[in-house]
Amino acid sequence: MAVVIAALLPVFILIVLGVVLKRSLMRLDTQWHGLERLTYFVLFPMLLIQTLVKADLSKVPVAGVGGALLLSALVMSLLCLALRPALARLGIDGPAFTSIFQGATRWQTFVGLSVCANMFGDVGLALASVAMVAIIPLVNVLSVVVLAHYAAPEKQSARTIVMTVIRNPLIWACAIGLFVNVTHLPLPKLWHEVADALSRSSLAIGLLVTGAGLHLEGLLRPSAGAAIGVVFKLVLMPALALALAVWFGLSGDSLAIVAICSAVPTSSSAYVLARQMGGDAPLLAQIITLQTIFAAITMPIAIALAQSA
């Protein structure tokens, strides 16, 4: 419990600090727009690359962990799409649906990495890296497609969607990091020093940007969309992932790591993508904040279930 709370509390504090800065020191939208682009195209991709470069994947159950998380993300994505007509009848429009979709399927990499490393050391970090490769490319591709279809004022052509996916820096970051890891490509010390510095700053700036987009009045009366996003991500996703992990034969630390990676709040970079592609960014910021609060309760439960299995 203490480890999970220790990993989640800094996330929430940074979001709150973003709210304060937006209303005091940095009131101009242009200031935050620049930070959004810096996070999305430079800082967060560098975090993904560097984590994968350093991960030792030779002694961990890559197929089991990756397969369980990949299939759970895919099943959750299909469930959201199947529920689109029902959500529309609740008054949830296209942009809002894309925020629910991202809120239900994406994951906060820093929280997952931090908790896994704190609880299981280098093995935990390696398995969390497997989770990154399994989840991030899939959910980013699906998020781009869903945003292009449901959030854009005009329907996007297939070519436009494909080009948007190809230009996604997070997918390229996973591909580059995995390539370097598998080929054991030597990198100079200078690379690691610069990459580590950029990686450390990615979470803080990304969460400040998320906080700057919050509508605090919405937290007092959460919308139906926000409630759905919280339940889908913090309850249904861990249940799916754990069931699939048990089916794959995982147990012990590996099963607990699947629980951690599936139960973390939604990625702050989802907010940046929503802003870039016309999604309901304020709703997504509300979902992220609520998930961060409630994950302090749901994550320990998911981990305890995994460890007792």
PDB file of C-alpha atoms in Angstrom:
ATOM      1  CA  MET A   1       0.000   0.000   0.000  1.00  0.00           C
ATOM      2  CA  ALA A   2       2.712   2.499   0.997  1.00  0.00           C
ATOM      3  CA  VAL A   3       4.718   1.883  -2.197  1.00  0.00           C
ATOM      4  CA  VAL A   4       1.698   2.466  -4.417  1.00  0.00           C
ATOM      5  CA  ILE A   5       0.694   5.644  -2.600  1.00  0.00           C
ATOM      6  CA  ALA A   6       4.296   6.877  -2.714  1.00  0.00           C
ATOM      7  CA  ALA A   7       4.273   6.465  -6.508  1.00  0.00           C
ATOM      8  CA  LEU A   8       0.846   8.072  -7.013  1.00  0.00           C
ATOM      9  CA  LEU A   9       1.098  11.040  -4.651  1.00  0.00           C
ATOM     10  CA  PRO A  10       3.801  12.923  -6.642  1.00  0.00           C
ATOM     11  CA  VAL A  11       1.695  12.489  -9.793  1.00  0.00           C
ATOM     12  CA  PHE A  12      -1.323  14.118  -8.193  1.00  0.00           C
ATOM     13  CA  ILE A  13       0.766  16.914  -6.651  1.00  0.00           C
ATOM     14  CA  LEU A  14       2.234  17.774 -10.060  1.00  0.00           C
ATOM     15  CA  ILE A  15      -1.238  17.915 -11.608  1.00  0.00           C
ATOM     16  CA  VAL A  16      -2.365  20.292  -8.862  1.00  0.00           C
ATOM     17  CA  LEU A  17       0.750  22.413  -9.398  1.00  0.00           C
ATOM     18  CA  GLY A  18      -0.163  22.666 -13.089  1.00  0.00           C
ATOM     19  CA  VAL A  19      -3.578  24.009 -12.072  1.00  0.00           C
ATOM     20  CA  VAL A  20      -1.954  26.629  -9.831  1.00  0.00           C
ATOM     21  CA  LEU A  21       0.586  27.689 -12.463  1.00  0.00           C
ATOM     22  CA  LYS A  22      -2.104  28.062 -15.146  1.00  0.00           C
ATOM     23  CA  ARG A  23      -3.988  30.448 -12.876  1.00  0.00           C
ATOM     24  CA  SER A  24      -0.995  32.406 -11.602  1.00  0.00           C
ATOM     25  CA  LEU A  25       2.450  32.365 -13.198  1.00  0.00           C
ATOM     26  CA  MET A  26       1.684  30.988 -16.702  1.00  0.00           C
ATOM     27  CA  ARG A  27      -1.760  32.170 -17.778  1.00  0.00           C
ATOM     28  CA  LEU A  28      -1.176  32.256 -21.540  1.00  0.00           C
ATOM     29  CA  ASP A  29      -2.384  29.236 -23.551  1.00  0.00           C
ATOM     30  CA  THR A  30       0.561  29.639 -25.923  1.00  0.00           C
ATOM     31  CA  GLN A  31       2.972  28.866 -23.091  1.00  0.00           C
ATOM     32  CA  TRP A  32       1.285  25.539 -22.381  1.00  0.00           C
ATOM     33  CA  HIS A  33       0.947  24.705 -26.076  1.00  0.00           C
ATOM     34  CA  GLY A  34       4.728  24.823 -26.414  1.00  0.00           C
ATOM     35  CA  LEU A  35       5.170  22.556 -23.409  1.00  0.00           C
ATOM     36  CA  GLU A  36       2.632  20.104 -24.846  1.00  0.00           C
ATOM     37  CA  ARG A  37       4.602  19.756 -28.055  1.00  0.00           C
ATOM     38  CA  LEU A  38       7.899  19.433 -26.187  1.00  0.00           C
ATOM     39  CA  THR A  39       6.496  16.628 -24.038  1.00  0.00           C
ATOM     40  CA  TYR A  40       4.811  14.747 -26.859  1.00  0.00           C
ATOM     41  CA  PHE A  41       7.587  14.938 -29.461  1.00  0.00           C
ATOM     42  CA  VAL A  42      10.766  14.946 -27.340  1.00  0.00           C
ATOM     43  CA  LEU A  43      10.596  14.214 -23.616  1.00  0.00           C
ATOM     44  CA  PHE A  44       8.194  11.275 -23.384  1.00  0.00           C
ATOM     45  CA  PRO A  45       9.628   9.475 -26.453  1.00  0.00           C
ATOM     46  CA  MET A  46      13.078   9.780 -24.895  1.00  0.00           C
ATOM     47  CA  LEU A  47      11.780   8.214 -21.670  1.00  0.00           C
ATOM     48  CA  LEU A  48      10.428   5.248 -23.661  1.00  0.00           C
ATOM     49  CA  ILE A  49      13.631   4.786 -25.645  1.00  0.00           C
ATOM     50  CA  GLN A  50      15.941   4.993 -22.655  1.00  0.00           C
ATOM     51  CA  THR A  51      13.874   2.644 -20.482  1.00  0.00           C
ATOM     52  CA  LEU A  52      13.829   0.012 -23.216  1.00  0.00           C
ATOM     53  CA  VAL A  53      17.527   0.458 -23.967  1.00  0.00           C
ATOM     54  CA  LYS A  54      18.414  -0.278 -20.337  1.00  0.00           C
ATOM     55  CA  ALA A  55      15.960  -3.141 -19.764  1.00  0.00           C
ATOM     56  CA  ASP A  56      17.252  -6.717 -19.418  1.00  0.00           C
ATOM     57  CA  LEU A  57      14.673  -8.778 -21.301  1.00  0.00           C
ATOM     58  CA  SER A  58      16.626 -12.042 -21.373  1.00  0.00           C
ATOM     59  CA  LYS A  59      15.353 -13.547 -18.096  1.00  0.00           C
ATOM     60  CA  VAL A  60      11.710 -12.490 -17.915  1.00  0.00           C
ATOM     61  CA  PRO A  61       8.477 -14.094 -19.253  1.00  0.00           C
ATOM     62  CA  VAL A  62       8.124 -11.729 -22.178  1.00  0.00           C
ATOM     63  CA  ALA A  63       5.411 -13.694 -23.985  1.00  0.00           C
ATOM     64  CA  GLY A  64       3.177 -14.152 -20.946  1.00  0.00           C
ATOM     65  CA  VAL A  65       3.354 -10.594 -19.626  1.00  0.00           C
ATOM     66  CA  GLY A  66       3.249  -8.990 -23.058  1.00  0.00           C
ATOM     67  CA  GLY A  67       0.493 -11.284 -24.301  1.00  0.00           C
ATOM     68  CA  ALA A  68      -1.770 -10.707 -21.300  1.00  0.00           C
ATOM     69  CA  LEU A  69      -1.419  -6.926 -21.447  1.00  0.00           C
ATOM     70  CA  LEU A  70      -1.701  -6.761 -25.227  1.00  0.00           C
ATOM     71  CA  LEU A  71      -4.890  -8.829 -25.293  1.00  0.00           C
ATOM     72  CA  SER A  72      -6.438  -6.947 -22.360  1.00  0.00           C
ATOM     73  CA  ALA A  73      -5.841  -3.619 -24.117  1.00  0.00           C
ATOM     74  CA  LEU A  74      -7.305  -5.027 -27.331  1.00  0.00           C
ATOM     75  CA  VAL A  75     -10.388  -6.450 -25.595  1.00  0.00           C
ATOM     76  CA  MET A  76     -10.979  -3.175 -23.745  1.00  0.00           C
ATOM     77  CA  SER A  77     -10.664  -1.251 -27.011  1.00  0.00           C
ATOM     78  CA  LEU A  78     -13.204  -3.503 -28.719  1.00  0.00           C
ATOM     79  CA  LEU A  79     -15.546  -3.195 -25.735  1.00  0.00           C
ATOM     80  CA  CYS A  80     -15.420   0.613 -25.916  1.00  0.00           C
ATOM     81  CA  LEU A  81     -16.163   0.559 -29.636  1.00  0.00           C
ATOM     82  CA  ALA A  82     -19.041  -1.878 -29.125  1.00  0.00           C
ATOM     83  CA  LEU A  83     -20.518   0.435 -26.487  1.00  0.00           C
ATOM     84  CA  ARG A  84     -20.286   3.545 -28.689  1.00  0.00           C
ATOM     85  CA  PRO A  85     -24.022   3.508 -29.668  1.00  0.00           C
ATOM     86  CA  ALA A  86     -25.075   3.134 -26.022  1.00  0.00           C
ATOM     87  CA  LEU A  87     -22.757   5.953 -24.947  1.00  0.00           C
ATOM     88  CA  ALA A  88     -24.157   8.186 -27.681  1.00  0.00           C
ATOM     89  CA  ARG A  89     -27.647   7.697 -26.236  1.00  0.00           C
ATOM     90  CA  LEU A  90     -26.283   9.025 -22.935  1.00  0.00           C
ATOM     91  CA  GLY A  91     -25.366  12.255 -24.680  1.00  0.00           C
ATOM     92  CA  ILE A  92     -21.660  11.491 -25.094  1.00  0.00           C
ATOM     93  CA  ASP A  93     -20.517  13.009 -28.396  1.00  0.00           C
ATOM     94  CA  GLY A  94     -17.615  11.964 -30.602  1.00  0.00           C
ATOM     95  CA  PRO A  95     -14.815  13.977 -28.941  1.00  0.00           C
ATOM     96  CA  ALA A  96     -15.993  12.884 -25.481  1.00  0.00           C
ATOM     97  CA  PHE A  97     -16.049   9.248 -26.614  1.00  0.00           C
ATOM     98  CA  THR A  98     -12.429   9.491 -27.730  1.00  0.00           C
ATOM     99  CA  SER A  99     -11.483  10.708 -24.250  1.00  0.00           C
ATOM    100  CA  ILE A 100     -13.313   7.774 -22.651  1.00  0.00           C
ATOM    101  CA  PHE A 101     -11.540   5.453 -25.085  1.00  0.00           C
ATOM    102  CA  GLN A 102      -8.106   6.832 -24.241  1.00  0.00           C
ATOM    103  CA  GLY A 103      -8.957   6.904 -20.547  1.00  0.00           C
ATOM    104  CA  ALA A 104      -9.954   3.237 -20.628  1.00  0.00           C
ATOM    105  CA  THR A 105      -7.045   1.854 -22.645  1.00  0.00           C
ATOM    106  CA  ARG A 106      -3.874   3.889 -22.077  1.00  0.00           C
ATOM    107  CA  TRP A 107      -1.541   3.755 -19.067  1.00  0.00           C
ATOM    108  CA  GLN A 108       0.694   6.095 -17.078  1.00  0.00           C
ATOM    109  CA  THR A 109       4.164   4.778 -17.867  1.00  0.00           C
ATOM    110  CA  PHE A 110       6.008   6.593 -15.082  1.00  0.00           C
ATOM    111  CA  VAL A 111       3.715   5.289 -12.350  1.00  0.00           C
ATOM    112  CA  GLY A 112       3.959   1.748 -13.706  1.00  0.00           C
ATOM    113  CA  LEU A 113       7.740   1.882 -13.964  1.00  0.00           C
ATOM    114  CA  SER A 114       8.120   3.450 -10.517  1.00  0.00           C
ATOM    115  CA  VAL A 115       5.917   0.948  -8.688  1.00  0.00           C
ATOM    116  CA  CYS A 116       7.416  -2.061 -10.506  1.00  0.00           C
ATOM    117  CA  ALA A 117      10.973  -0.916  -9.789  1.00  0.00           C
ATOM    118  CA  ASN A 118      10.232  -0.100  -6.139  1.00  0.00           C
ATOM    119  CA  MET A 119       8.582  -3.469  -5.507  1.00  0.00           C
ATOM    120  CA  PHE A 120      10.632  -5.837  -7.680  1.00  0.00           C
ATOM    121  CA  GLY A 121      13.879  -4.089  -8.616  1.00  0.00           C
ATOM    122  CA  ASP A 122      15.549  -4.680 -11.990  1.00  0.00           C
ATOM    123  CA  VAL A 123      13.292  -7.638 -12.840  1.00  0.00           C
ATOM    124  CA  GLY A 124      10.257  -5.445 -12.267  1.00  0.00           C
ATOM    125  CA  LEU A 125      11.690  -2.727 -14.472  1.00  0.00           C
ATOM    126  CA  ALA A 126      12.412  -5.235 -17.248  1.00  0.00           C
ATOM    127  CA  LEU A 127       8.868  -6.627 -17.124  1.00  0.00           C
ATOM    128  CA  ALA A 128       7.410  -3.123 -17.093  1.00  0.00           C
ATOM    129  CA  SER A 129       9.435  -2.474 -20.249  1.00  0.00           C
ATOM    130  CA  VAL A 130       7.801  -5.517 -21.824  1.00  0.00           C
ATOM    131  CA  ALA A 131       4.457  -3.946 -20.923  1.00  0.00           C
ATOM    132  CA  MET A 132       5.496  -0.748 -22.688  1.00  0.00           C
ATOM    133  CA  VAL A 133       6.240  -2.587 -25.918  1.00  0.00           C
ATOM    134  CA  ALA A 134       3.003  -4.575 -25.687  1.00  0.00           C
ATOM    135  CA  ILE A 135       0.636  -1.730 -24.856  1.00  0.00           C
ATOM    136  CA  ILE A 136       1.976   1.570 -26.176  1.00  0.00           C
ATOM    137  CA  PRO A 137       2.132   0.888 -29.948  1.00  0.00           C
ATOM    138  CA  LEU A 138      -1.303  -0.794 -29.984  1.00  0.00           C
ATOM    139  CA  VAL A 139      -3.165   1.810 -27.935  1.00  0.00           C
ATOM    140  CA  ASN A 140      -1.486   4.681 -29.738  1.00  0.00           C
ATOM    141  CA  VAL A 141      -2.492   3.333 -33.140  1.00  0.00           C
ATOM    142  CA  LEU A 142      -6.041   2.691 -31.948  1.00  0.00           C
ATOM    143  CA  SER A 143      -6.244   6.086 -30.232  1.00  0.00           C
ATOM    144  CA  VAL A 144      -5.155   7.899 -33.379  1.00  0.00           C
ATOM    145  CA  VAL A 145      -7.688   5.973 -35.485  1.00  0.00           C
ATOM    146  CA  VAL A 146     -10.516   6.593 -32.998  1.00  0.00           C
ATOM    147  CA  LEU A 147      -9.675  10.295 -32.698  1.00  0.00           C
ATOM    148  CA  ALA A 148      -9.471  10.675 -36.466  1.00  0.00           C
ATOM    149  CA  HIS A 149     -12.858   8.989 -36.899  1.00  0.00           C
ATOM    150  CA  TYR A 150     -14.856  10.418 -33.991  1.00  0.00           C
ATOM    151  CA  ALA A 151     -13.225  13.724 -33.035  1.00  0.00           C
ATOM    152  CA  ALA A 152     -12.259  15.350 -36.333  1.00  0.00           C
ATOM    153  CA  PRO A 153     -14.826  17.854 -37.714  1.00  0.00           C
ATOM    154  CA  GLU A 154     -14.530  16.104 -41.087  1.00  0.00           C
ATOM    155  CA  LYS A 155     -13.946  12.393 -41.680  1.00  0.00           C
ATOM    156  CA  GLN A 156     -10.326  11.600 -42.304  1.00  0.00           C
ATOM    157  CA  SER A 157      -9.174   9.591 -45.288  1.00  0.00           C
ATOM    158  CA  ALA A 158      -7.396   6.288 -44.792  1.00  0.00           C
ATOM    159  CA  ARG A 159      -4.169   7.859 -46.046  1.00  0.00           C
ATOM    160  CA  THR A 160      -4.428  10.691 -43.528  1.00  0.00           C
ATOM    161  CA  ILE A 161      -4.975   8.241 -40.666  1.00  0.00           C
ATOM    162  CA  VAL A 162      -2.047   6.062 -41.760  1.00  0.00           C
ATOM    163  CA  MET A 163       0.254   9.089 -42.010  1.00  0.00           C
ATOM    164  CA  THR A 164      -0.827  10.258 -38.560  1.00  0.00           C
ATOM    165  CA  VAL A 165       0.014   6.820 -37.139  1.00  0.00           C
ATOM    166  CA  ILE A 166       3.377   6.743 -38.940  1.00  0.00           C
ATOM    167  CA  ARG A 167       4.268  10.161 -37.540  1.00  0.00           C
ATOM    168  CA  ASN A 168       3.378   9.147 -33.964  1.00  0.00           C
ATOM    169  CA  PRO A 169       6.590   9.676 -31.947  1.00  0.00           C
ATOM    170  CA  LEU A 170       5.634   7.213 -29.190  1.00  0.00           C
ATOM    171  CA  ILE A 171       5.398   4.306 -31.631  1.00  0.00           C
ATOM    172  CA  TRP A 172       8.778   5.212 -33.118  1.00  0.00           C
ATOM    173  CA  ALA A 173      10.246   5.489 -29.627  1.00  0.00           C
ATOM    174  CA  CYS A 174       9.175   1.926 -28.762  1.00  0.00           C
ATOM    175  CA  ALA A 175      10.551   0.623 -32.057  1.00  0.00           C
ATOM    176  CA  ILE A 176      13.907   2.365 -31.611  1.00  0.00           C
ATOM    177  CA  GLY A 177      14.309   1.343 -27.977  1.00  0.00           C
ATOM    178  CA  LEU A 178      13.467  -2.285 -28.714  1.00  0.00           C
ATOM    179  CA  PHE A 179      15.814  -2.355 -31.720  1.00  0.00           C
ATOM    180  CA  VAL A 180      18.733  -1.052 -29.669  1.00  0.00           C
ATOM    181  CA  ASN A 181      17.965  -3.516 -26.873  1.00  0.00           C
ATOM    182  CA  VAL A 182      17.715  -6.574 -29.127  1.00  0.00           C
ATOM    183  CA  THR A 183      20.761  -5.737 -31.272  1.00  0.00           C
ATOM    184  CA  HIS A 184      22.850  -4.644 -28.248  1.00  0.00           C
ATOM    185  CA  LEU A 185      23.853  -1.543 -30.184  1.00  0.00           C
ATOM    186  CA  PRO A 186      26.490   0.263 -28.097  1.00  0.00           C
ATOM    187  CA  LEU A 187      25.634   3.836 -27.186  1.00  0.00           C
ATOM    188  CA  PRO A 188      28.156   6.392 -25.926  1.00  0.00           C
ATOM    189  CA  LYS A 189      28.123   7.655 -22.352  1.00  0.00           C
ATOM    190  CA  LEU A 190      27.110  11.094 -23.609  1.00  0.00           C
ATOM    191  CA  TRP A 191      23.902   9.612 -25.046  1.00  0.00           C
ATOM    192  CA  HIS A 192      22.928   8.103 -21.708  1.00  0.00           C
ATOM    193  CA  GLU A 193      23.634  11.322 -19.821  1.00  0.00           C
ATOM    194  CA  VAL A 194      21.490  13.415 -22.156  1.00  0.00           C
ATOM    195  CA  ALA A 195      18.749  10.784 -22.464  1.00  0.00           C
ATOM    196  CA  ASP A 196      18.531  10.297 -18.698  1.00  0.00           C
ATOM    197  CA  ALA A 197      18.215  14.047 -18.142  1.00  0.00           C
ATOM    198  CA  LEU A 198      15.420  14.372 -20.710  1.00  0.00           C
ATOM    199  CA  SER A 199      13.664  11.264 -19.362  1.00  0.00           C
ATOM    200  CA  ARG A 200      13.604  12.574 -15.805  1.00  0.00           C
ATOM    201  CA  SER A 201      11.904  15.783 -16.912  1.00  0.00           C
ATOM    202  CA  SER A 202       9.229  14.117 -19.063  1.00  0.00           C
ATOM    203  CA  LEU A 203       6.818  13.135 -16.304  1.00  0.00           C
ATOM    204  CA  ALA A 204       6.926  16.428 -14.430  1.00  0.00           C
ATOM    205  CA  ILE A 205       6.291  18.613 -17.464  1.00  0.00           C
ATOM    206  CA  GLY A 206       3.656  16.249 -18.883  1.00  0.00           C
ATOM    207  CA  LEU A 207       1.685  16.264 -15.646  1.00  0.00           C
ATOM    208  CA  LEU A 208       1.962  20.037 -15.292  1.00  0.00           C
ATOM    209  CA  VAL A 209       0.462  20.346 -18.780  1.00  0.00           C
ATOM    210  CA  THR A 210      -2.333  17.983 -17.763  1.00  0.00           C
ATOM    211  CA  GLY A 211      -3.081  20.040 -14.677  1.00  0.00           C
ATOM    212  CA  ALA A 212      -3.166  23.242 -16.693  1.00  0.00           C
ATOM    213  CA  GLY A 213      -6.050  21.828 -18.716  1.00  0.00           C
ATOM    214  CA  LEU A 214      -8.203  20.858 -15.739  1.00  0.00           C
ATOM    215  CA  HIS A 215     -11.677  22.253 -15.129  1.00  0.00           C
ATOM    216  CA  LEU A 216     -11.869  22.005 -11.358  1.00  0.00           C
ATOM    217  CA  GLU A 217     -15.593  22.591 -11.221  1.00  0.00           C
ATOM    218  CA  GLY A 218     -16.046  19.273 -12.981  1.00  0.00           C
ATOM    219  CA  LEU A 219     -14.383  17.399 -10.115  1.00  0.00           C
ATOM    220  CA  LEU A 220     -17.190  18.348  -7.730  1.00  0.00           C
ATOM    221  CA  ARG A 221     -19.770  16.840 -10.051  1.00  0.00           C
ATOM    222  CA  PRO A 222     -18.028  14.279 -12.275  1.00  0.00           C
ATOM    223  CA  SER A 223     -19.671  13.742 -15.642  1.00  0.00           C
ATOM    224  CA  ALA A 224     -20.992  10.384 -16.775  1.00  0.00           C
ATOM    225  CA  GLY A 225     -18.099  10.165 -19.216  1.00  0.00           C
ATOM    226  CA  ALA A 226     -15.533  10.657 -16.465  1.00  0.00           C
ATOM    227  CA  ALA A 227     -17.170   8.015 -14.255  1.00  0.00           C
ATOM    228  CA  ILE A 228     -17.205   5.533 -17.128  1.00  0.00           C
ATOM    229  CA  GLY A 229     -13.529   6.219 -17.868  1.00  0.00           C
ATOM    230  CA  VAL A 230     -12.603   5.580 -14.234  1.00  0.00           C
ATOM    231  CA  VAL A 231     -14.546   2.308 -13.943  1.00  0.00           C
ATOM    232  CA  PHE A 232     -13.295   0.978 -17.273  1.00  0.00           C
ATOM    233  CA  LYS A 233      -9.622   1.667 -16.504  1.00  0.00           C
ATOM    234  CA  LEU A 234      -9.403   0.942 -12.796  1.00  0.00           C
ATOM    235  CA  VAL A 235     -11.826  -1.991 -12.544  1.00  0.00           C
ATOM    236  CA  LEU A 236     -12.451  -3.695 -15.895  1.00  0.00           C
ATOM    237  CA  MET A 237      -8.932  -3.406 -17.314  1.00  0.00           C
ATOM    238  CA  PRO A 238      -7.162  -4.994 -14.296  1.00  0.00           C
ATOM    239  CA  ALA A 239      -9.803  -7.747 -14.149  1.00  0.00           C
ATOM    240  CA  LEU A 240      -9.255  -8.559 -17.832  1.00  0.00           C
ATOM    241  CA  ALA A 241      -5.472  -8.449 -17.568  1.00  0.00           C
ATOM    242  CA  LEU A 242      -5.312 -10.654 -14.473  1.00  0.00           C
ATOM    243  CA  ALA A 243      -7.694 -13.224 -15.962  1.00  0.00           C
ATOM    244  CA  LEU A 244      -5.615 -13.405 -19.138  1.00  0.00           C
ATOM    245  CA  ALA A 245      -2.344 -13.550 -17.174  1.00  0.00           C
ATOM    246  CA  VAL A 246      -3.595 -16.511 -15.136  1.00  0.00           C
ATOM    247  CA  TRP A 247      -4.710 -18.157 -18.374  1.00  0.00           C
ATOM    248  CA  PHE A 248      -1.160 -17.642 -19.720  1.00  0.00           C
ATOM    249  CA  GLY A 249       0.177 -19.408 -16.625  1.00  0.00           C
ATOM    250  CA  LEU A 250       1.733 -16.410 -14.877  1.00  0.00           C
ATOM    251  CA  SER A 251       2.101 -16.295 -11.103  1.00  0.00           C
ATOM    252  CA  GLY A 252       4.071 -14.564  -8.378  1.00  0.00           C
ATOM    253  CA  ASP A 253       5.962 -11.394  -9.281  1.00  0.00           C
ATOM    254  CA  SER A 254       5.048 -11.618 -12.979  1.00  0.00           C
ATOM    255  CA  LEU A 255       1.340 -11.690 -12.172  1.00  0.00           C
ATOM    256  CA  ALA A 256       1.713  -8.775  -9.751  1.00  0.00           C
ATOM    257  CA  ILE A 257       3.487  -6.732 -12.417  1.00  0.00           C
ATOM    258  CA  VAL A 258       0.628  -7.360 -14.850  1.00  0.00           C
ATOM    259  CA  ALA A 259      -1.714  -6.078 -12.129  1.00  0.00           C
ATOM    260  CA  ILE A 260       0.377  -2.942 -11.646  1.00  0.00           C
ATOM    261  CA  CYS A 261       0.664  -2.129 -15.347  1.00  0.00           C
ATOM    262  CA  SER A 262      -3.033  -2.653 -16.006  1.00  0.00           C
ATOM    263  CA  ALA A 263      -4.255  -0.743 -12.930  1.00  0.00           C
ATOM    264  CA  VAL A 264      -2.271   2.488 -13.287  1.00  0.00           C
ATOM    265  CA  PRO A 265      -4.064   5.701 -14.292  1.00  0.00           C
ATOM    266  CA  THR A 266      -4.240   6.844 -17.884  1.00  0.00           C
ATOM    267  CA  SER A 267      -1.173   8.386 -19.514  1.00  0.00           C
ATOM    268  CA  SER A 268      -0.810  12.154 -19.322  1.00  0.00           C
ATOM    269  CA  SER A 269       0.354  12.088 -22.956  1.00  0.00           C
ATOM    270  CA  ALA A 270      -3.207  11.068 -23.883  1.00  0.00           C
ATOM    271  CA  TYR A 271      -4.236  14.584 -22.930  1.00  0.00           C
ATOM    272  CA  VAL A 272      -1.663  16.022 -25.336  1.00  0.00           C
ATOM    273  CA  LEU A 273      -2.912  13.766 -28.137  1.00  0.00           C
ATOM    274  CA  ALA A 274      -6.501  14.821 -27.430  1.00  0.00           C
ATOM    275  CA  ARG A 275      -5.503  18.472 -27.716  1.00  0.00           C
ATOM    276  CA  GLN A 276      -3.606  17.805 -30.930  1.00  0.00           C
ATOM    277  CA  MET A 277      -6.420  15.869 -32.658  1.00  0.00           C
ATOM    278  CA  GLY A 278      -9.625  17.512 -31.445  1.00  0.00           C
ATOM    279  CA  GLY A 279     -10.625  15.233 -28.578  1.00  0.00           C
ATOM    280  CA  ASP A 280     -12.391  16.416 -25.430  1.00  0.00           C
ATOM    281  CA  ALA A 281      -9.228  17.415 -23.549  1.00  0.00           C
ATOM    282  CA  PRO A 282     -10.963  18.848 -20.435  1.00  0.00           C
ATOM    283  CA  LEU A 283     -12.905  15.595 -19.995  1.00  0.00           C
ATOM    284  CA  LEU A 284      -9.728  13.566 -20.387  1.00  0.00           C
ATOM    285  CA  ALA A 285      -7.938  15.745 -17.838  1.00  0.00           C
ATOM    286  CA  GLN A 286     -10.830  15.108 -15.440  1.00  0.00           C
ATOM    287  CA  ILE A 287     -10.605  11.362 -16.087  1.00  0.00           C
ATOM    288  CA  ILE A 288      -6.847  11.365 -15.450  1.00  0.00           C
ATOM    289  CA  THR A 289      -7.234  13.273 -12.198  1.00  0.00           C
ATOM    290  CA  LEU A 290     -10.045  11.077 -10.884  1.00  0.00           C
ATOM    291  CA  GLN A 291      -8.168   7.921 -11.876  1.00  0.00           C
ATOM    292  CA  THR A 292      -5.061   9.162 -10.074  1.00  0.00           C
ATOM    293  CA  ILE A 293      -7.094   9.713  -6.905  1.00  0.00           C
ATOM    294  CA  PHE A 294      -8.966   6.416  -6.973  1.00  0.00           C
ATOM    295  CA  ALA A 295      -5.969   4.364  -8.133  1.00  0.00           C
ATOM    296  CA  ALA A 296      -4.537   4.799  -4.633  1.00  0.00           C
ATOM    297  CA  ILE A 297      -7.364   2.465  -3.565  1.00  0.00           C
ATOM    298  CA  THR A 298      -7.776   0.167  -6.568  1.00  0.00           C
ATOM    299  CA  MET A 299      -4.099  -0.511  -7.326  1.00  0.00           C
ATOM    300  CA  PRO A 300      -3.307  -2.071  -3.923  1.00  0.00           C
ATOM    301  CA  ILE A 301      -6.401  -4.258  -4.269  1.00  0.00           C
ATOM    302  CA  ALA A 302      -5.333  -5.454  -7.733  1.00  0.00           C
ATOM    303  CA  ILE A 303      -1.797  -6.168  -6.516  1.00  0.00           C
ATOM    304  CA  ALA A 304      -3.065  -8.031  -3.451  1.00  0.00           C
ATOM    305  CA  LEU A 305      -5.323 -10.196  -5.626  1.00  0.00           C
ATOM    306  CA  ALA A 306      -2.414 -11.002  -7.914  1.00  0.00           C
ATOM    307  CA  GLN A 307      -0.092 -11.905  -5.044  1.00  0.00           C
ATOM    308  CA  SER A 308      -2.689 -14.142  -3.431  1.00  0.00           C
ATOM    309  CA  ALA A 309      -3.502 -16.001  -6.647  1.00  0.00           C
TER     310      ALA A 309
END
